[in-house]
Short mmCIF file of C-alpha atoms in Angstrom, two decimals:
data_model
loop_
_atom_site.label_atom_id
_atom_site.label_comp_id
_atom_site.label_asym_id
_atom_site.label_seq_id
_atom_site.Cartn_x
_atom_site.Cartn_y
_atom_site.Cartn_z
CA MET V 124 -26.10 -5.27 10.23
CA LEU V 125 -22.43 -6.30 10.49
CA GLU V 126 -23.36 -9.71 11.89
CA LYS V 127 -25.43 -10.32 8.78
CA MET V 128 -22.56 -9.18 6.54
CA GLY V 129 -20.14 -11.44 8.40
CA ILE V 130 -22.39 -14.48 7.98
CA ALA V 131 -22.79 -13.77 4.26
CA ALA V 132 -19.06 -13.22 3.77
CA LYS V 133 -18.09 -16.41 5.59
CA ALA V 134 -20.59 -18.44 3.56
CA ALA V 135 -19.32 -16.85 0.33
CA SER V 136 -15.71 -17.63 1.25
CA TYR V 137 -16.48 -21.36 1.26
CA THR V 138 -17.86 -21.08 -2.27
CA LEU V 139 -14.96 -18.97 -3.53
CA ALA V 140 -12.38 -21.38 -2.12
CA GLN V 141 -13.64 -24.10 -4.47
CA LEU V 142 -13.42 -22.08 -7.69
CA SER V 143 -10.92 -22.85 -10.42
CA ALA V 144 -8.56 -20.17 -11.72
CA ARG V 145 -10.61 -20.03 -14.92
CA GLU V 146 -13.86 -19.37 -13.00
CA LYS V 147 -12.24 -16.63 -10.94
CA ASN V 148 -10.75 -14.97 -14.01
CA ARG V 149 -14.16 -14.97 -15.69
CA VAL V 150 -15.57 -12.91 -12.80
CA LEU V 151 -12.62 -10.51 -12.87
CA GLU V 152 -12.92 -9.94 -16.61
CA LYS V 153 -16.61 -9.16 -16.21
CA ILE V 154 -15.84 -6.71 -13.38
CA ALA V 155 -13.29 -4.89 -15.56
CA ASP V 156 -15.76 -4.68 -18.45
CA TYR V 157 -18.56 -3.40 -16.19
CA LEU V 158 -16.31 -0.76 -14.62
CA GLU V 159 -15.75 0.68 -18.08
CA ALA V 160 -19.34 0.22 -19.21
CA GLN V 161 -20.64 2.04 -16.12
CA THR V 162 -17.95 4.73 -16.00
CA GLU V 163 -20.50 7.53 -16.12
CA ALA V 164 -22.43 6.34 -13.05
CA ILE V 165 -19.25 5.77 -11.02
CA LEU V 166 -17.76 9.14 -11.95
CA LEU V 167 -21.03 10.90 -11.13
CA ALA V 168 -21.02 9.35 -7.65
CA ASN V 169 -17.36 10.27 -7.25
CA ALA V 170 -17.98 13.87 -8.31
CA GLU V 171 -20.58 14.21 -5.55
CA ASP V 172 -18.11 12.77 -3.02
CA VAL V 173 -15.37 15.17 -4.16
CA ALA V 174 -17.72 18.16 -4.00
CA ASP V 175 -18.74 17.26 -0.45
CA ALA V 176 -15.14 16.69 0.58
CA ARG V 177 -14.07 20.05 -0.80
CA ARG V 178 -16.90 21.81 1.06
CA ASN V 179 -15.78 20.05 4.24
CA GLY V 180 -12.23 21.33 3.86
CA LEU V 181 -10.45 18.11 2.88
CA SER V 182 -6.81 18.78 1.99
CA GLU V 183 -5.66 18.88 -1.62
CA ALA V 184 -3.59 15.74 -1.03
CA MET V 185 -6.66 13.84 0.17
CA LEU V 186 -8.82 15.26 -2.62
CA ASP V 187 -6.27 13.92 -5.11
CA ARG V 188 -6.56 10.47 -3.53
CA LEU V 189 -10.34 10.65 -3.63
CA ALA V 190 -10.83 11.90 -7.18
CA LEU V 191 -11.49 9.54 -10.07
CA THR V 192 -11.14 10.48 -13.74
CA PRO V 193 -11.96 8.47 -16.86
CA SER V 194 -8.27 7.64 -17.24
CA ARG V 195 -7.89 6.61 -13.60
CA LEU V 196 -10.97 4.40 -13.80
CA LYS V 197 -9.67 2.86 -17.04
CA ALA V 198 -6.35 2.17 -15.29
CA ILE V 199 -8.21 0.51 -12.40
CA ALA V 200 -10.09 -1.72 -14.84
CA ASP V 201 -6.82 -2.58 -16.59
CA ASP V 202 -5.30 -3.50 -13.22
CA VAL V 203 -8.13 -6.01 -12.76
CA ARG V 204 -7.32 -7.51 -16.17
CA GLN V 205 -3.68 -7.68 -15.14
CA VAL V 206 -4.67 -9.72 -12.09
CA CYS V 207 -6.37 -12.18 -14.45
CA LYS V 208 -3.01 -12.81 -16.11
CA LEU V 209 -1.25 -13.61 -12.85
CA ALA V 210 -0.74 -17.17 -11.72
CA ASP V 211 -3.31 -18.32 -9.18
CA PRO V 212 -1.41 -19.24 -6.00
CA VAL V 213 -4.27 -21.24 -4.50
CA GLY V 214 -3.54 -24.95 -4.65
CA GLN V 215 0.19 -24.50 -5.22
CA VAL V 216 2.33 -26.99 -3.33
CA ILE V 217 4.95 -24.99 -1.45
CA ASP V 218 7.03 -28.01 -0.42
CA GLY V 219 6.69 -31.55 0.79
CA CYS V 220 8.50 -34.66 1.94
CA LEU V 221 8.16 -38.36 2.62
CA LEU V 222 8.55 -39.20 6.32
CA ASP V 223 10.17 -42.34 7.67
CA SER V 224 6.70 -43.38 8.86
CA GLY V 225 5.58 -43.57 5.24
CA LEU V 226 3.39 -40.47 5.53
CA ARG V 227 3.76 -38.12 2.55
CA LEU V 228 3.40 -34.47 3.58
CA GLU V 229 2.55 -31.43 1.46
CA ARG V 230 2.22 -27.77 2.33
CA ARG V 231 -0.46 -26.34 0.03
CA ARG V 232 -1.62 -22.72 -0.42
CA VAL V 233 -5.23 -22.01 0.52
CA PRO V 234 -7.31 -18.81 0.87
CA LEU V 235 -7.33 -16.97 4.18
CA GLY V 236 -11.14 -16.81 4.20
CA VAL V 237 -12.59 -13.33 4.80
CA ILE V 238 -10.46 -10.18 4.51
CA GLY V 239 -11.57 -6.95 6.20
CA VAL V 240 -10.14 -3.68 4.92
CA ILE V 241 -10.62 -0.24 6.47
CA TYR V 242 -9.46 2.64 4.30
CA GLU V 243 -9.93 6.35 3.82
CA ALA V 244 -10.39 8.51 0.74
CA ARG V 245 -9.07 5.97 -1.78
CA PRO V 246 -11.81 4.63 -4.05
CA ASN V 247 -9.32 2.59 -6.10
CA VAL V 248 -8.77 0.39 -3.01
CA THR V 249 -12.29 -0.99 -3.39
CA VAL V 250 -11.47 -2.58 -6.73
CA ASP V 251 -7.88 -3.48 -5.85
CA VAL V 252 -8.96 -5.38 -2.76
CA ALA V 253 -11.94 -7.02 -4.43
CA SER V 254 -9.90 -8.25 -7.42
CA LEU V 255 -7.06 -9.66 -5.34
CA CYS V 256 -9.44 -11.28 -2.86
CA LEU V 257 -11.52 -12.89 -5.58
CA LYS V 258 -8.41 -14.15 -7.39
CA THR V 259 -7.27 -15.85 -4.20
CA GLY V 260 -10.71 -17.21 -3.25
CA ASN V 261 -11.27 -14.82 -0.34
CA ALA V 262 -14.40 -12.85 0.51
CA ALA V 263 -14.03 -9.17 1.44
CA ILE V 264 -15.76 -6.76 3.79
CA LEU V 265 -14.78 -3.17 2.99
CA ARG V 266 -15.16 -0.03 5.04
CA GLY V 267 -14.11 3.06 3.11
CA GLY V 268 -13.97 6.55 4.53
CA LYS V 269 -17.10 8.65 4.82
CA GLU V 270 -15.70 10.83 2.01
CA THR V 271 -16.03 7.97 -0.50
CA TRP V 272 -19.30 6.29 0.42
CA ARG V 273 -21.10 7.11 -2.84
CA THR V 274 -18.14 6.03 -4.98
CA ASN V 275 -17.69 2.82 -3.02
CA ALA V 276 -21.40 2.01 -3.20
CA ALA V 277 -21.42 2.50 -6.98
CA THR V 278 -18.28 0.42 -7.43
CA VAL V 279 -19.42 -2.44 -5.18
CA LYS V 280 -22.75 -2.49 -7.02
CA VAL V 281 -20.82 -3.15 -10.25
CA ILE V 282 -18.74 -5.88 -8.61
CA GLN V 283 -21.78 -7.60 -7.10
CA GLN V 284 -23.57 -7.47 -10.45
CA ALA V 285 -20.62 -9.29 -12.04
CA LEU V 286 -20.58 -11.87 -9.24
CA GLU V 287 -24.28 -12.65 -9.53
CA GLU V 288 -24.12 -12.94 -13.31
CA CYS V 289 -21.40 -15.55 -12.82
CA GLY V 290 -23.61 -17.45 -10.38
CA LEU V 291 -21.66 -16.40 -7.29
CA PRO V 292 -22.94 -14.84 -4.05
CA ALA V 293 -22.97 -11.05 -3.79
CA GLY V 294 -21.76 -11.52 -0.23
CA ALA V 295 -18.30 -12.24 -1.62
CA VAL V 296 -17.65 -8.48 -1.76
CA GLN V 297 -19.53 -6.17 0.60
CA ALA V 298 -19.07 -2.58 1.69
CA ILE V 299 -20.13 -0.87 4.91
CA GLU V 300 -21.73 2.29 3.54
CA SER V 301 -22.75 3.93 6.82
CA PRO V 302 -20.31 6.63 8.03
CA ASP V 303 -21.05 5.73 11.66
CA ARG V 304 -17.62 5.32 13.31
CA ALA V 305 -19.13 2.96 15.89
CA LEU V 306 -19.31 0.39 13.10
CA VAL V 307 -15.51 0.45 12.82
CA ASN V 308 -15.17 -0.54 16.46
CA GLU V 309 -17.73 -3.29 15.91
CA MET V 310 -15.88 -4.50 12.83
CA LEU V 311 -12.61 -4.74 14.80
CA ARG V 312 -14.20 -7.42 16.96
CA MET V 313 -15.66 -9.60 14.20
CA ASP V 314 -13.03 -12.33 14.65
CA LYS V 315 -15.79 -14.92 14.30
CA TYR V 316 -16.09 -13.97 10.63
CA ILE V 317 -13.05 -11.93 9.53
CA ASP V 318 -9.71 -13.76 9.30
CA MET V 319 -7.39 -10.82 8.61
CA LEU V 320 -7.80 -7.05 8.93
CA ILE V 321 -5.91 -4.50 6.85
CA PRO V 322 -6.12 -0.79 7.75
CA ARG V 323 -5.12 1.63 5.00
CA GLY V 324 -5.03 5.15 6.38
CA GLY V 325 -3.29 7.45 8.81
CA ALA V 326 -1.39 6.71 11.99
CA GLY V 327 -4.54 7.13 14.10
CA LEU V 328 -6.37 4.38 12.23
CA HIS V 329 -3.41 2.02 12.52
CA LYS V 330 -3.12 2.70 16.25
CA LEU V 331 -6.84 2.09 16.75
CA CYS V 332 -6.68 -1.24 14.92
CA ARG V 333 -3.57 -2.45 16.73
CA GLU V 334 -5.05 -1.62 20.12
CA GLN V 335 -8.70 -2.58 19.67
CA SER V 336 -8.84 -5.39 17.11
CA THR V 337 -9.41 -9.00 18.09
CA ILE V 338 -8.53 -9.92 14.50
CA PRO V 339 -4.93 -10.31 13.24
CA VAL V 340 -3.95 -6.92 11.76
CA ILE V 341 -1.56 -6.16 8.91
CA THR V 342 -0.23 -2.62 9.39
CA GLY V 343 1.55 -0.43 6.88
CA GLY V 344 0.96 2.23 4.27
CA ILE V 345 2.36 5.10 6.33
CA GLY V 346 5.44 6.23 4.45
CA VAL V 347 7.95 8.63 5.94
CA CYS V 348 10.37 7.78 3.13
CA HIS V 349 13.97 8.97 2.85
CA ILE V 350 16.59 9.45 0.16
CA TYR V 351 20.24 9.71 1.23
CA VAL V 352 22.50 11.55 -1.23
CA ASP V 353 25.99 10.12 -0.76
CA ASP V 354 29.10 12.23 -1.38
CA THR V 355 29.82 10.15 -4.51
CA ALA V 356 26.38 10.73 -6.07
CA GLU V 357 26.22 12.42 -9.48
CA ILE V 358 24.13 15.57 -9.27
CA ASP V 359 22.02 15.39 -12.45
CA PRO V 360 20.91 11.75 -12.10
CA ALA V 361 20.28 12.34 -8.37
CA LEU V 362 18.03 15.33 -9.05
CA LYS V 363 16.07 13.35 -11.63
CA ILE V 364 15.36 10.62 -9.07
CA ILE V 365 14.44 13.11 -6.34
CA VAL V 366 12.01 14.98 -8.61
CA ASN V 367 10.32 11.69 -9.51
CA ALA V 368 10.17 10.50 -5.90
CA LYS V 369 8.65 13.80 -4.72
CA THR V 370 6.46 15.06 -7.56
CA GLN V 371 5.30 12.07 -9.63
CA ARG V 372 2.31 11.73 -7.30
CA PRO V 373 2.90 13.55 -3.99
CA SER V 374 -0.13 12.13 -2.16
CA THR V 375 1.13 8.55 -2.13
CA CYS V 376 2.76 6.67 0.75
CA ASN V 377 5.92 5.90 -1.27
CA THR V 378 6.70 9.57 -1.96
CA VAL V 379 9.98 10.81 -0.47
CA GLU V 380 9.48 13.12 2.53
CA THR V 381 13.05 13.69 3.77
CA LEU V 382 16.26 14.22 1.83
CA LEU V 383 19.51 13.52 3.69
CA VAL V 384 22.55 15.13 2.04
CA ASN V 385 26.17 14.23 2.80
CA GLN V 386 28.04 17.32 4.06
CA HIS V 387 30.86 16.85 1.54
CA ILE V 388 28.53 17.28 -1.44
CA ALA V 389 26.13 19.82 0.09
CA GLU V 390 27.90 22.97 -1.15
CA THR V 391 27.55 21.95 -4.80
CA PHE V 392 24.40 19.85 -4.54
CA LEU V 393 22.08 22.18 -2.61
CA PRO V 394 22.16 25.11 -5.09
CA ALA V 395 21.28 22.68 -7.90
CA LEU V 396 18.55 21.18 -5.70
CA SER V 397 17.08 24.63 -5.00
CA LYS V 398 16.90 25.43 -8.70
CA GLN V 399 15.26 22.11 -9.52
CA MET V 400 12.77 22.28 -6.65
CA ALA V 401 11.78 25.82 -7.60
CA GLU V 402 10.99 24.58 -11.11
CA SER V 403 9.02 21.68 -9.64
CA GLY V 404 7.05 23.85 -7.19
CA VAL V 405 8.44 22.10 -4.09
CA THR V 406 8.77 23.92 -0.76
CA LEU V 407 11.86 22.92 1.23
CA HIS V 408 11.97 22.53 5.02
CA ALA V 409 15.63 22.70 5.99
CA ASP V 410 17.71 22.11 9.09
CA ASP V 411 20.05 24.92 10.22
CA LEU V 412 23.01 23.82 8.08
CA ALA V 413 20.96 23.32 4.95
CA LEU V 414 18.93 26.50 5.52
CA ALA V 415 22.09 28.61 5.48
CA GLN V 416 22.89 27.32 1.99
CA LEU V 417 19.35 27.25 0.60
CA GLN V 418 17.92 30.57 1.78
CA HIS V 419 19.44 32.54 -1.10
CA GLY V 420 18.31 30.06 -3.75
CA PRO V 421 15.20 30.25 -5.91
CA ALA V 422 13.21 27.53 -4.10
CA LYS V 423 10.88 28.49 -1.28
CA VAL V 424 12.53 27.39 1.98
CA GLU V 425 11.76 27.57 5.68
CA ALA V 426 13.19 26.11 8.87
CA VAL V 427 12.14 22.53 9.50
CA LYS V 428 10.08 21.74 12.58
CA ALA V 429 11.12 18.70 14.61
CA GLN V 430 7.78 16.91 14.18
CA GLN V 431 8.00 17.21 10.39
CA TYR V 432 10.66 14.50 10.36
CA ASP V 433 8.02 12.06 11.66
CA ASP V 434 5.04 13.00 9.48
CA GLU V 435 3.96 12.47 5.89
CA PHE V 436 3.55 15.73 3.97
CA LEU V 437 1.66 14.03 1.10
CA SER V 438 2.21 17.29 -0.76
CA LEU V 439 4.90 19.25 -2.59
CA ASP V 440 6.98 19.72 0.56
CA LEU V 441 10.36 18.16 1.31
CA ASN V 442 12.59 18.06 4.38
CA VAL V 443 16.30 18.64 3.73
CA LYS V 444 18.94 17.74 6.29
CA ILE V 445 22.74 17.73 6.02
CA VAL V 446 24.36 14.70 7.61
CA ALA V 447 28.02 14.00 8.31
CA ASP V 448 28.11 10.59 6.67
CA LEU V 449 26.27 7.36 5.97
CA ASP V 450 26.27 6.45 9.66
CA GLU V 451 24.30 9.58 10.58
CA ALA V 452 21.91 9.02 7.68
CA ILE V 453 21.16 5.47 8.86
CA VAL V 454 20.65 6.66 12.45
CA HIS V 455 18.17 9.32 11.24
CA ILE V 456 16.21 6.80 9.16
CA ARG V 457 16.05 4.37 12.07
CA GLU V 458 14.73 7.10 14.36
CA HIS V 459 12.23 8.77 12.03
CA GLY V 460 11.41 6.23 9.30
CA THR V 461 8.36 4.00 9.12
CA GLN V 462 10.11 1.01 7.52
CA HIS V 463 8.35 1.70 4.24
CA SER V 464 10.73 2.76 1.43
CA ASP V 465 14.19 4.34 1.63
CA ALA V 466 16.88 4.93 -0.98
CA ILE V 467 20.56 5.74 -1.34
CA LEU V 468 22.04 7.61 -4.29
CA THR V 469 25.69 6.62 -4.57
CA ARG V 470 28.45 5.42 -6.86
CA THR V 471 30.14 3.46 -4.08
CA LEU V 472 29.31 -0.24 -3.90
CA ARG V 473 30.44 -0.50 -0.27
CA ASN V 474 28.06 2.28 0.82
CA ALA V 475 25.23 0.82 -1.26
CA ASN V 476 25.69 -2.57 0.39
CA ARG V 477 25.86 -1.05 3.87
CA PHE V 478 22.65 0.91 3.26
CA VAL V 479 20.82 -2.17 1.97
CA ASN V 480 21.98 -4.29 4.91
CA GLU V 481 21.52 -1.73 7.69
CA VAL V 482 18.30 0.09 6.74
CA ASP V 483 15.47 -2.13 7.97
CA SER V 484 12.68 -1.11 5.61
CA SER V 485 10.27 -3.21 3.59
CA ALA V 486 11.76 -1.79 0.37
CA VAL V 487 15.30 -0.39 0.00
CA TYR V 488 16.58 1.15 -3.23
CA VAL V 489 19.99 1.91 -4.71
CA ASN V 490 19.98 4.72 -7.29
CA ALA V 491 16.23 4.47 -7.85
CA SER V 492 13.05 6.31 -6.87
CA THR V 493 11.03 5.24 -3.83
CA ARG V 494 7.92 5.47 -6.03
CA PHE V 495 8.49 1.89 -7.23
CA THR V 496 7.05 0.41 -4.01
CA ASP V 497 3.80 -0.62 -5.61
CA GLY V 498 2.20 -3.95 -6.40
CA ALA V 499 1.80 -3.24 -10.10
CA GLN V 500 5.37 -1.92 -10.43
CA PHE V 501 6.68 -5.03 -8.67
CA GLY V 502 4.78 -7.26 -11.09
CA LEU V 503 2.32 -8.41 -8.42
CA GLY V 504 -0.74 -6.87 -10.05
CA ALA V 505 -2.93 -4.57 -7.95
CA GLU V 506 -1.86 -4.54 -4.30
CA VAL V 507 -4.10 -4.82 -1.27
CA ALA V 508 -1.66 -2.84 0.91
CA VAL V 509 2.00 -2.17 1.65
CA SER V 510 2.95 -3.95 4.84
CA THR V 511 5.68 -2.43 7.00
CA GLN V 512 5.61 -5.20 9.56
CA LYS V 513 7.57 -8.43 9.46
CA LEU V 514 5.11 -11.24 10.11
CA HIS V 515 3.21 -12.98 7.29
CA ALA V 516 3.73 -10.29 4.65
CA ARG V 517 6.10 -7.38 4.00
CA GLY V 518 6.12 -4.69 1.34
CA PRO V 519 3.50 -4.60 -1.43
CA MET V 520 0.97 -7.34 -0.70
CA GLY V 521 -0.05 -9.20 -3.82
CA LEU V 522 -1.76 -12.56 -4.29
CA GLU V 523 0.46 -14.79 -2.16
CA ALA V 524 0.07 -12.44 0.82
CA LEU V 525 -3.67 -13.20 0.77
CA THR V 526 -3.13 -16.93 1.18
CA THR V 527 -2.11 -19.17 4.04
CA TYR V 528 -1.32 -22.87 3.83
CA LYS V 529 -2.45 -26.18 5.21
CA TRP V 530 -0.47 -29.35 5.87
CA ILE V 531 -1.84 -32.36 4.01
CA GLY V 532 -0.74 -35.87 4.91
CA PHE V 533 -1.20 -38.80 2.52
CA GLY V 534 -0.94 -42.23 4.08
CA ASP V 535 -1.44 -45.86 3.21
CA ASP V 536 -3.41 -46.92 6.28
CA THR V 537 -0.55 -45.24 8.17
CA ILE V 538 -0.51 -45.06 11.97
CA ARG V 539 1.91 -43.43 14.38
CA ALA V 540 4.25 -45.87 16.11
#
């Protein structure tokens, strides 16, 4: 089955690579329109997936990721339309020069070919990946989690309908609907057909792909994100940022999981934090120093467990640790962070600059919420993933991250001396 899908995807990628920006946008506009026109069918499939997932004991955080609503589906369709408005990177000349030999060189952006994406209970990824791949002339093979197979099937059906109506092969976007995990292992070895693999899921999935894949893998999306509250931070603005970073959508990878508080501000800051977290329904997990100051406050608090510094809660839970200074905060982030998104709240330019320069994450913020690490928020349109590695792409991966380049030499009967 996968061999057949690979052959179809590779063939489709050759067709897609030749399309103009106008032709690609026509397909994307039709996909957005069909998503809205067939909302009822997609939501019905999603409701069955959610019901099954709830019966199988899926966590509330994962259920939130899985669930679609009319407004969420409308937002997904609007994201596709936003991608239409973005400049097509394919064909752009990155740079060039004229050599002494008379050969004129150009470095030009081209599609990668076929993108494979493995993801869990995130039905929006199906459309995000498809829209970005089609805009950049890439074919896509998708493998969503078993919890979303009905939703993914309904969504891909809509996408393939739009492709065929535009005279393009349905093989440009395909989904592996079978929940058989053996197919994942088979997919990881499809280097003959798939040019880049992107896992979007937990640490186990990323580890599996890094160890077993014969295809280049882009890892990321696991966010143990931190906010450091400096001793010069102003309490009210700081609390506003923390509430946003923790509660705006707790199940996302750019949600803050650990709050590091400078010891010189802790005595005044922690009582205010407790009050605000109680109002926001957040449970605090505190180290010994912070626990002593938080246990009499209104927020629910318990002693932090060592492993909680290394895991995503993806829920209304927040670690709180008192640190001596910026140095200790940076050391903690280096030890426990995932190089996703980290922030400093400060009124000191020197500390802000040190944090930016010394915290080696794909996105670093000064006096802002970590929730901004998102393709749409960065103006990239829908993102295919957030990369926390350093090769090829880093941070939210938009259109350019789905291209490579080729060298093109123009000569005048030019030969090498």
